[in-house]
């Protein structure tokens, strides 16, 4: 009987998902065929179907693999001794893929799929809920430690999550700069969580921007 090498199996599966991600990002779910994925991955259909029964399974796996990774990141953040450190850890994790060129296409494909695929939508909502819970716990801890938040912890957490989601949804805009966008997002989070002693978002080194064009 043929034995399966777990490491080799995981590498091959990851290779297929990387190839599929590029195809889904470029052509969407409906525009991507299993034959196209096979060509991109350099494999035959028999190999593909050994790992994934359908194209839908491949798409689900692309995002489903993020759920345990996000859960682990949330756990690390909540285990941090200081809530500030935990929030930084979670932000670093959630913003890590912002510069990935595949992000705009995959984000658009995910929104489209969630509107017609209940199972996929439930998976996305479950992932979103665990992140929201972690953010709420961290902002609650900040408030309990005497931090003056801009809003109650639950609302501050909601704004942080919305800002992160919005960053990924706008990543495809022509003038999008992931590094600058992430830095600005962190400034807004600093204001939301009371890190700025003046109660306003920190200004750039050259001072506040003019309100005139």
mmCIF file with all atom_site columns, C-alpha atoms in Angstrom, residues 4 66 121:
data_model
loop_
_atom_site.group_PDB
_atom_site.id
_atom_site.type_symbol
_atom_site.label_atom_id
_atom_site.label_alt_id
_atom_site.label_comp_id
_atom_site.label_asym_id
_atom_site.label_entity_id
_atom_site.label_seq_id
_atom_site.pdbx_PDB_ins_code
_atom_site.Cartn_x
_atom_site.Cartn_y
_atom_site.Cartn_z
_atom_site.occupancy
_atom_site.B_iso_or_equiv
_atom_site.pdbx_formal_charge
_atom_site.auth_seq_id
_atom_site.auth_comp_id
_atom_site.auth_asym_id
_atom_site.auth_atom_id
_atom_site.pdbx_PDB_model_num
ATOM 1 C CA . UNK A 1 4   ? 1.497   9.413  1.909 1.00 0.00 ? 4   UNK A CA 1
ATOM 2 C CA . UNK A 1 66  ? -6.738  31.658 6.753 1.00 0.00 ? 66  UNK A CA 1
ATOM 3 C CA . UNK A 1 121 ? -20.304 33.332 3.427 1.00 0.00 ? 121 UNK A CA 1
#
